[in-house]
Short mmCIF file of C-alpha atoms in Angstrom, two decimals:
data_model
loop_
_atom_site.label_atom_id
_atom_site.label_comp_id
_atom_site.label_asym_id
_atom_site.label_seq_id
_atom_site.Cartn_x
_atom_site.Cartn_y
_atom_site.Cartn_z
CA UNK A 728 -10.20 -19.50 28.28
CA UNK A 729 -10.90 -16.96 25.85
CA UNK A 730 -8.93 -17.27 22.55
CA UNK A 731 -9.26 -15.05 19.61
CA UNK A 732 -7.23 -16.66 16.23
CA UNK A 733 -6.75 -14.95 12.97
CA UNK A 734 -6.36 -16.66 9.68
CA UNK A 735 -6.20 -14.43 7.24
CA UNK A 736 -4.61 -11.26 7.92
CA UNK A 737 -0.49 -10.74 8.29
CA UNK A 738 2.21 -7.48 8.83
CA UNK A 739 -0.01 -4.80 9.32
CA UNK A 740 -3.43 -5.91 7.34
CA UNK A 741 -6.33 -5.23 9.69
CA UNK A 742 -4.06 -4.55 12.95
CA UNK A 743 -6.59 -1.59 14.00
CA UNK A 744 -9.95 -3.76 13.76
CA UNK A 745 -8.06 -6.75 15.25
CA UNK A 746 -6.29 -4.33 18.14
CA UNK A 747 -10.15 -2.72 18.58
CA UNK A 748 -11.47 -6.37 18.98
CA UNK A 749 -9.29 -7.50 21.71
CA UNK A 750 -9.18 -4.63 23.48
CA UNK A 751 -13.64 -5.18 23.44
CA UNK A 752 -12.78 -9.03 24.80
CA UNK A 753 -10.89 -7.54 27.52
CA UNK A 754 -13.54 -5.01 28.12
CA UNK A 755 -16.01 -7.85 28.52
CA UNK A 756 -13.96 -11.15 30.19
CA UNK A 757 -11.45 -8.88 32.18
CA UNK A 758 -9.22 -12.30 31.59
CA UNK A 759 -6.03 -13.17 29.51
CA UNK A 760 -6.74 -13.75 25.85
CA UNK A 761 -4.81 -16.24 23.51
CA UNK A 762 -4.81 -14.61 20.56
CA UNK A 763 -2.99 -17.24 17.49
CA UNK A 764 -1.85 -15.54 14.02
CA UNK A 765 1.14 -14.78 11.79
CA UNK A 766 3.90 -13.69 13.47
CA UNK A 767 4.57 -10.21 12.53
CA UNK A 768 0.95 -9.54 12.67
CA UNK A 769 1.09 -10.67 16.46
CA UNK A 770 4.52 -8.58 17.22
CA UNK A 771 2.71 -5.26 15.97
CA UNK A 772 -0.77 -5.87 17.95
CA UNK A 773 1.42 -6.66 21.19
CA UNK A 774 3.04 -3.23 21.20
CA UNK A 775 -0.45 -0.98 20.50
CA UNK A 776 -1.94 -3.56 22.70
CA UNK A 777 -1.76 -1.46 26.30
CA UNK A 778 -2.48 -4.73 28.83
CA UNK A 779 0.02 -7.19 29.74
CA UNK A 780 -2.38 -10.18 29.51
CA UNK A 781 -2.17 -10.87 25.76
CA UNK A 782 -1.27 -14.24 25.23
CA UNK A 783 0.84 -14.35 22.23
CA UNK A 784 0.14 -17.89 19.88
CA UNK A 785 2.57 -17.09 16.88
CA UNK A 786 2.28 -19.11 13.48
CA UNK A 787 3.36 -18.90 9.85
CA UNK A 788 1.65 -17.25 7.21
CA UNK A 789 2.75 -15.42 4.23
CA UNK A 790 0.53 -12.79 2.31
CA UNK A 791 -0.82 -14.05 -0.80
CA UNK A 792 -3.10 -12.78 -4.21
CA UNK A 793 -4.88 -14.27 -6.24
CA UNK A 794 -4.39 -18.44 -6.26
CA UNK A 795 -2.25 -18.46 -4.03
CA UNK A 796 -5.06 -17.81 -1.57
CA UNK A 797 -6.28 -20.93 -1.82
CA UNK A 798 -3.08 -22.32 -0.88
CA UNK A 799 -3.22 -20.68 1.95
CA UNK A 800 -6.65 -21.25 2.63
CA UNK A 801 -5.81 -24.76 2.75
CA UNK A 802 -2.64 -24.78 4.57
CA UNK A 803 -4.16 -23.06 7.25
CA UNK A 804 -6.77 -25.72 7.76
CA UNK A 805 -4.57 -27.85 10.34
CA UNK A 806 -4.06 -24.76 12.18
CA UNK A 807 -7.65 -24.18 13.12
CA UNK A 808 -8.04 -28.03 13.32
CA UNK A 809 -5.71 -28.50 16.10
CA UNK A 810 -6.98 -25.35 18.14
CA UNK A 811 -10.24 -26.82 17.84
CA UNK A 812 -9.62 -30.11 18.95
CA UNK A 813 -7.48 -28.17 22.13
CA UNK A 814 -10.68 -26.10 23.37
CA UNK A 815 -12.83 -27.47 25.97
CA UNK A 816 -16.61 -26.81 26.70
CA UNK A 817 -15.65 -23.79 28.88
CA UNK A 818 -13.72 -22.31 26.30
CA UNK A 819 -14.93 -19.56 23.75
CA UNK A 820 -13.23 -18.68 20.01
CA UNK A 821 -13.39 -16.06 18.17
CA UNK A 822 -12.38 -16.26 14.64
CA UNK A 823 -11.58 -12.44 13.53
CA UNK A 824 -10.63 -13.15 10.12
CA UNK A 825 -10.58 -17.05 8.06
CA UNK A 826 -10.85 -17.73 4.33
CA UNK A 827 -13.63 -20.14 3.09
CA UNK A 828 -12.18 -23.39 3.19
CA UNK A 829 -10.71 -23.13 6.72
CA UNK A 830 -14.50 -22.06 7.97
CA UNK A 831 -15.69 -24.87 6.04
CA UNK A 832 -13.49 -27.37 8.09
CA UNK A 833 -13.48 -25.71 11.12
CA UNK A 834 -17.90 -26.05 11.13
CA UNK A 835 -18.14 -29.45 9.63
CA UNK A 836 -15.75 -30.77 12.61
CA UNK A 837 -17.11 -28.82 15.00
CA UNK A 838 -20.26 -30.59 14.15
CA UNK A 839 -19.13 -33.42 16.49
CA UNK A 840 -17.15 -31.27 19.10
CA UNK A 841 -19.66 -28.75 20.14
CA UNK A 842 -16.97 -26.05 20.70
CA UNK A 843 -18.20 -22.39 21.41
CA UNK A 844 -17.01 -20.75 18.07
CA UNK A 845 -17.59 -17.14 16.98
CA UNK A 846 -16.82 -16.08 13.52
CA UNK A 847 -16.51 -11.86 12.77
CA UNK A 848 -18.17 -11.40 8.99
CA UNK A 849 -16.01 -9.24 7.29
CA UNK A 850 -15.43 -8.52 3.57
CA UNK A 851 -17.64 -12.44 2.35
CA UNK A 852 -20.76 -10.05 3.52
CA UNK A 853 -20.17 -8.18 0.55
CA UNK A 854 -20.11 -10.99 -1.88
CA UNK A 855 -23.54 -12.79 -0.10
CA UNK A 856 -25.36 -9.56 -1.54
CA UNK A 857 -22.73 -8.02 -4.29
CA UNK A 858 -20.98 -11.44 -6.19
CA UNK A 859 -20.12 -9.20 -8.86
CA UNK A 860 -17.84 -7.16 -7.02
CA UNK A 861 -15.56 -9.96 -5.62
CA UNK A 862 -14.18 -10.32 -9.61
CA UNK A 863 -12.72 -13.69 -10.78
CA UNK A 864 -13.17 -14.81 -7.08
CA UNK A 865 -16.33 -15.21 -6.88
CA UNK A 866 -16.94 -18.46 -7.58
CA UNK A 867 -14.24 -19.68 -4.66
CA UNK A 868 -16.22 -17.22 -2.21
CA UNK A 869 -19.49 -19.62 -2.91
CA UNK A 870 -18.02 -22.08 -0.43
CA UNK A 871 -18.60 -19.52 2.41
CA UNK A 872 -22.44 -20.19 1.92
CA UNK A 873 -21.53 -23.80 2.13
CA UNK A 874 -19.84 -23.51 5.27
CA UNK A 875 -22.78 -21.30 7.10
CA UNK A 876 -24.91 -24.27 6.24
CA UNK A 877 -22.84 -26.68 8.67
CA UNK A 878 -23.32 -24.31 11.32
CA UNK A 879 -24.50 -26.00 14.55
CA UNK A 880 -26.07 -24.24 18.07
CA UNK A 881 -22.68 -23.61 19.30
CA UNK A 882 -21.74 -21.14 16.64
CA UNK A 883 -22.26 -17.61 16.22
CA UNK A 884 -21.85 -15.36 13.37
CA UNK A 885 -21.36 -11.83 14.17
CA UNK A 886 -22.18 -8.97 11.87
CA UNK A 887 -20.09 -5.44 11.85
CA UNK A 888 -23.27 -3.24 11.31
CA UNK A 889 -26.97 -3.36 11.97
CA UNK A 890 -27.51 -2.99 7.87
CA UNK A 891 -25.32 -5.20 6.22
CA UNK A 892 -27.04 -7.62 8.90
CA UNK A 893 -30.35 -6.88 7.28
CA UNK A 894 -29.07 -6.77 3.60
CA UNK A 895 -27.74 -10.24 3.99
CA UNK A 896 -30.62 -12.10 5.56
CA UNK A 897 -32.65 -10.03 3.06
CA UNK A 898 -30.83 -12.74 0.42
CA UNK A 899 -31.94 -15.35 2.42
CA UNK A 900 -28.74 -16.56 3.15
CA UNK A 901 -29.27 -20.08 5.26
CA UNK A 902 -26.68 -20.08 8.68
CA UNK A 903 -27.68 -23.31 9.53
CA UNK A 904 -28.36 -23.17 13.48
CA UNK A 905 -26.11 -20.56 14.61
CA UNK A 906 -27.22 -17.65 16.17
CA UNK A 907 -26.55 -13.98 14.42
CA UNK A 908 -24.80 -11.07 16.47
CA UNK A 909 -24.47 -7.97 15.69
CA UNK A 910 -22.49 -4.55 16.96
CA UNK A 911 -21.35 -1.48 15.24
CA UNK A 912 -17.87 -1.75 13.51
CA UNK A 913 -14.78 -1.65 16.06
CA UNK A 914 -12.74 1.88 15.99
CA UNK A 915 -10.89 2.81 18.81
CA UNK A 916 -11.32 6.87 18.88
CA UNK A 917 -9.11 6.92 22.02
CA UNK A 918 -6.44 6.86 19.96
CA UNK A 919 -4.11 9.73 20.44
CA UNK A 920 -4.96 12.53 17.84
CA UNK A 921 -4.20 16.64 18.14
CA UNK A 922 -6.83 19.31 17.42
CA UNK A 923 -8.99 18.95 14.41
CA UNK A 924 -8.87 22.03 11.71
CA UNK A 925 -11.40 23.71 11.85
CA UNK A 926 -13.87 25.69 9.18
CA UNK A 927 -11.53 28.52 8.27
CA UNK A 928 -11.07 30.45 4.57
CA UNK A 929 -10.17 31.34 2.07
CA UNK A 930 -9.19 27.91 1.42
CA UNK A 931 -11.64 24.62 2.26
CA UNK A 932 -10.01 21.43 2.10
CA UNK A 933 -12.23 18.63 0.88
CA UNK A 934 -11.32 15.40 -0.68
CA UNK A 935 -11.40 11.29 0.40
CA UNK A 936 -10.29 10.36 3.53
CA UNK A 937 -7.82 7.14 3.09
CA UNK A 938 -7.34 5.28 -0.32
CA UNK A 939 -8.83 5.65 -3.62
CA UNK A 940 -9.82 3.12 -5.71
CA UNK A 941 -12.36 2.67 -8.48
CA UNK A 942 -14.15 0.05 -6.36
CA UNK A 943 -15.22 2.41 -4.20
CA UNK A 944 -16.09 4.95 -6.49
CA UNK A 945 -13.47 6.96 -6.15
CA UNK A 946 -13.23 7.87 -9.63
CA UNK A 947 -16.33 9.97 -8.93
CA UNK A 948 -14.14 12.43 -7.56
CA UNK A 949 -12.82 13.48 -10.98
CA UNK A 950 -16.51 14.04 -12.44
CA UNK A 951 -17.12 15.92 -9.46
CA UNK A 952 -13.71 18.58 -9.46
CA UNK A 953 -14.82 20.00 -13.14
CA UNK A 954 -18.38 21.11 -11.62
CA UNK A 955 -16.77 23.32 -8.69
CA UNK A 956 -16.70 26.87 -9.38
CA UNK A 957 -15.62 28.11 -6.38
CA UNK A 958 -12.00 29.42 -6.05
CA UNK A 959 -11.67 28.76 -2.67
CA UNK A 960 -11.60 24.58 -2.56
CA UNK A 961 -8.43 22.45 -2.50
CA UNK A 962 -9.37 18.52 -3.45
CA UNK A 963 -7.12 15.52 -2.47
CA UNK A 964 -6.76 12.53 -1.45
CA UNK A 965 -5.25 11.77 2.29
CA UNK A 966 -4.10 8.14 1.77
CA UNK A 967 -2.95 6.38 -1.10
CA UNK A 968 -4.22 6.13 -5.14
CA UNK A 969 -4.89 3.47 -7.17
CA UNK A 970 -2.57 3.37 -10.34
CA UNK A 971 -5.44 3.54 -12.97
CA UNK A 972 -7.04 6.98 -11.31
CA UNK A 973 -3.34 8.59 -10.79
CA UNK A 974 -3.92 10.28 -14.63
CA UNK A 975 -7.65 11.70 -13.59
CA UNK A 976 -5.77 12.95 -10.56
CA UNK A 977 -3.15 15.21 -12.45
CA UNK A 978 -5.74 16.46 -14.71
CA UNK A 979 -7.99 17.60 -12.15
CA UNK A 980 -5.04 19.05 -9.74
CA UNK A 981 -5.93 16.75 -7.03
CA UNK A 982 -3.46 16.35 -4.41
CA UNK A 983 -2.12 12.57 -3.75
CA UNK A 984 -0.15 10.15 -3.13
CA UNK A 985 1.23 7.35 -5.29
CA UNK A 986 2.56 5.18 -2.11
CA UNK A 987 1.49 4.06 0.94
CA UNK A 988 1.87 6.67 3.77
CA UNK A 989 3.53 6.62 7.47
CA UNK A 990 1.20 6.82 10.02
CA UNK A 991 2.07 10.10 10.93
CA UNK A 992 1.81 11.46 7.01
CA UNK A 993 -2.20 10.11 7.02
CA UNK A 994 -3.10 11.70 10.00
CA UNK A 995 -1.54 15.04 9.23
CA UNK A 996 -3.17 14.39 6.11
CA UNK A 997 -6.39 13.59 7.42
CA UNK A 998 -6.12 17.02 10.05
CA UNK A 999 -5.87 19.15 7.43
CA UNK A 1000 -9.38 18.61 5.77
CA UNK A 1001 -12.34 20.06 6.44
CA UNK A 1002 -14.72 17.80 4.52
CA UNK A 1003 -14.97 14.05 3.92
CA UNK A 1004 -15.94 12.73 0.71
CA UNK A 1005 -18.33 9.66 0.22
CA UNK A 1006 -19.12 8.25 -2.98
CA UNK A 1007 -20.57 5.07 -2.11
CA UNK A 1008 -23.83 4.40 -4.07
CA UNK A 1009 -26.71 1.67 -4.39
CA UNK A 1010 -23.92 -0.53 -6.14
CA UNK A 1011 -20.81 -0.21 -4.12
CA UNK A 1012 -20.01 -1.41 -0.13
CA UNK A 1013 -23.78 -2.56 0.24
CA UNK A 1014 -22.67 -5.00 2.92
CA UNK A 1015 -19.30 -3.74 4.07
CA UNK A 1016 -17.82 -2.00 6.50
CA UNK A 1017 -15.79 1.26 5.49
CA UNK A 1018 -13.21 2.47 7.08
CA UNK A 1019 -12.61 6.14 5.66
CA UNK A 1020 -15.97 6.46 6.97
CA UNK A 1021 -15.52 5.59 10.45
CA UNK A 1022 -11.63 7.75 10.01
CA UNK A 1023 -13.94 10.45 8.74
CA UNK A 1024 -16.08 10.14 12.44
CA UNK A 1025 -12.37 10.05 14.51
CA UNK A 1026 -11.09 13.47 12.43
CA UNK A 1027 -14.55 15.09 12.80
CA UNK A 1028 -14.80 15.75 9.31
CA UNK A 1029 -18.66 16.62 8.12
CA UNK A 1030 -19.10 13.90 5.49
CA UNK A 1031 -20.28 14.60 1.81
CA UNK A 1032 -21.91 11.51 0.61
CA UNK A 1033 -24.25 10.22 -2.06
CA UNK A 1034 -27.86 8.79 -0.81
CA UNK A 1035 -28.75 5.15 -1.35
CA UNK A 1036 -25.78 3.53 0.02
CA UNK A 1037 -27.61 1.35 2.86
CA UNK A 1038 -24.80 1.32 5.06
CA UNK A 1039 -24.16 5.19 4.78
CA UNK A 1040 -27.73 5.97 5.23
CA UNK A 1041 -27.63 3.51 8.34
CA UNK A 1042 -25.27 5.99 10.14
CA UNK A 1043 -26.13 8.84 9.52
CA UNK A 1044 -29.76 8.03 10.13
CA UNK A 1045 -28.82 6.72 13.77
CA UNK A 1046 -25.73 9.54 14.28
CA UNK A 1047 -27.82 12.98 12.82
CA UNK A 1048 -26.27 15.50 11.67
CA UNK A 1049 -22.84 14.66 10.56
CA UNK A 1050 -22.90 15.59 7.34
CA UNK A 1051 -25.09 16.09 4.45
CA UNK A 1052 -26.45 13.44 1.77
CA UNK A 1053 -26.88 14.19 -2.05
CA UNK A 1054 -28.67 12.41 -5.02
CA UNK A 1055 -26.22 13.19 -7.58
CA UNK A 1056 -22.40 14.42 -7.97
CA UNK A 1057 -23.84 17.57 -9.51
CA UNK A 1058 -25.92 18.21 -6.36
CA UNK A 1059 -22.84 17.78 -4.60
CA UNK A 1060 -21.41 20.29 -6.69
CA UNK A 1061 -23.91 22.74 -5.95
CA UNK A 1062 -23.39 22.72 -2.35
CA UNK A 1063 -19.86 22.88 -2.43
CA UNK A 1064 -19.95 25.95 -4.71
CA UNK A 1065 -22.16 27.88 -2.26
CA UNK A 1066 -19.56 27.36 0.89
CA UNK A 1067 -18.97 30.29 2.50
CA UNK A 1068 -18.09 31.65 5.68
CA UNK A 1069 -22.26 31.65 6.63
CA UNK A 1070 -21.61 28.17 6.61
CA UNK A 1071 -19.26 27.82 9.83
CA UNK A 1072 -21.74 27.61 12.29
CA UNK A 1073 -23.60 24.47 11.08
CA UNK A 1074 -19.81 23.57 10.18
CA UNK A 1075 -19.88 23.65 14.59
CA UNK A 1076 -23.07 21.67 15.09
CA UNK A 1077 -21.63 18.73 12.59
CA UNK A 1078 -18.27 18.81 13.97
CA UNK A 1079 -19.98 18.38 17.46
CA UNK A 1080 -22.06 15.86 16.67
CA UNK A 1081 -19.32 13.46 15.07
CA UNK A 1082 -17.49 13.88 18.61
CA UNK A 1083 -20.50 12.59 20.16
CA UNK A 1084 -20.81 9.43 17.64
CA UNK A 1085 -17.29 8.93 18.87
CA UNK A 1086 -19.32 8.07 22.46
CA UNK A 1087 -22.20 6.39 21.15
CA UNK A 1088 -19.58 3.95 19.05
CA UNK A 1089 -16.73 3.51 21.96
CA UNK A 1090 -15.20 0.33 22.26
CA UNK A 1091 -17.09 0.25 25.52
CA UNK A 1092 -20.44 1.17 24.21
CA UNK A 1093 -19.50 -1.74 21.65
CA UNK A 1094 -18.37 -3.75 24.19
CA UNK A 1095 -21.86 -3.79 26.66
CA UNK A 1096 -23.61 -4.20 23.33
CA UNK A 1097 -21.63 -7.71 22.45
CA UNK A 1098 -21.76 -8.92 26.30
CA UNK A 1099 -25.13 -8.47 25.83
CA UNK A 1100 -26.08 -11.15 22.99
CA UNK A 1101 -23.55 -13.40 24.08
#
């Protein structure tokens, strides 16, 4: 039996990874899955989920921030408890998403069960190699190194990108005797999407694809609008704005949004840009997975990022051409100013190219690469 259980995540929190993920178990079992998590969470998944096999395992689980985390980090410590104790040798687990307490428990008991167990590495990568940007969490977020240590030969840890793999054993970060996986972060580009804009003028569109927030560097946007002589640009935003950078926003005339979109809002949104921005540096997202990046590769929007970002530099070293890299916001600036229309053709290459990452990371591609270490 192959089960997949999420403890973390509820309403619609992660529903494309976790959708992505099952849909690469089916790819590689061809079996019914038993998938347990909150119960909204599971009613969503169910309808994008296009296979009638999905064995739904509902629980209850209420979103919580800040210490109330922990409470739930501890009340979900039965729940994984009493799958565990259900599984037999034959079975496997995957754990998408679990908070550090309910790893802790799940390893130290599986210790004496020996239960197949594979735990997805999501956001804690970040904090193995970045503790400073977890905030006043950090010091709850030590007990994931804790809980790799009572790791045992039946568990696996798998790792959403070949970089942050190698940033976080770089720490020397001890997993005990588990073995470490690794495949390119889930997206499913099959997703229904019209026609991409194209490079057209007078006006470009470029601007961040999906939220902005000051932890991702977001703010660099507003350094970056006052260098831009060019008449022809239009910056926004496509998804949603932190409160504190709404004021940098207005003064720049960057279009955005103050609430959370529809669905059908961020992709129009996202359609009608022509460039992605990508401020990520040597000190933000060195061991995490981002998401307007991969949204960036499904729109076929060129991507405008800064160099030194490992993860960035990962992808675009193993995708080509997709984009171009700069070492500082002004140098960003200077490119942008120069657009013209001698630009579309190279505008044609890139946009090419990102349809042909969509291939090379296809939940099938993904898929033979994950059957393959298991």
């Amino acid at each position: 039996m192959i089960i997949a259980a999420d403890f973390s995540m509820t309403g619609l929190s992660h529903i494309y990874f976790n959708t992505a993920f099952l849909k690469i178990l089916r790819n590689i079992y061809g079996k019914p899955i038993v998938f347990y998590g909150e119960e909204q969470h599971l009613n969503l998944i169910s309808k994008s989920f296009l296979y009638g096999d999905l064995v739904l395992k509902p629980f209850r689980m209420k979103s919580r921030f800040g210490l109330s985390i922990l409470f739930q980090d501890i009340l979900c410590v039965p729940k994984i408890c009493k799958i565990l104790l259900c599984l037999s040798n034959d079975d496997i687990m995957f754990v998408l998403n679990r908070l550090p307490i309910t790893m802790l428990c799940c390893n130290v008991l599986n210790v004496f069960l020996n239960r197949r167990i594979i735990h997805v590495l999501h956001g804690e990568t970040e904090y193995l190699v970045n503790p400073l940007m977890i905030g006043g969490t950090k010091y709850y977020y030590k007990l994931f190194k804790l809980a790799y240590r009572f790791s045992g030969l039946c568990i696996s840890y798998l790792f959403l990108g070949e970089s942050i793999k190698r940033k976080v054993l770089a720490e020397n970060v001890s997993f005990g005797k588990a073995s470490l996986l690794v495949i390119d972060h889930p997206y499913d580009y099959d997703l229904p999407v019209c026609l991409s804009k194209k490079f057209a003028l007078p006006n470009i569109v470029i601007g961040i694809i999906g939220s902005a927030m000051v932890r991702k560097n977001s703010h660099y946007l507003s350094n970056l609008v006052p260098l831009i002589l060019n008449k022809n640009i239009i910056f926004k935003v496509t998804g949603k704005v932190e409160d504190s950078l709404v004021a940098e926003c207005i003064r720049n005339n960057i279009e955005y949004n103050k609430e959370r979109l529809s669905n059908e809002e961020y992709v129009y949104n996202n359609l009608s840009m022509h460039y992605s921005l990508c401020f990520y540096d040597s000190n933000v997202n060195l061991a995490l997975a981002s998401g307007s990046f991969f949204d960036s590769i499904k729109y076929c929007k060129p991507i405008l990022a800064l160099k030194g970002n490992p993860y960035v530099d990962y992808y675009f070293e193993k995708l080509g051409d997709i984009g171009f890299r700069f070492s500082s916001v002004q140098e960003m600036a200077n490119f942008i100013n120069q657009l013209s229309s001698n630009e579309f053709c190279h505008y044609e290459v890139q946009y090419l190219n990102l349809k042909r990452a969509q291939e090379v990371l296809s939940l099938g591609t993904i898929a033979n690469s994950l059957k393959s270490q298991l």
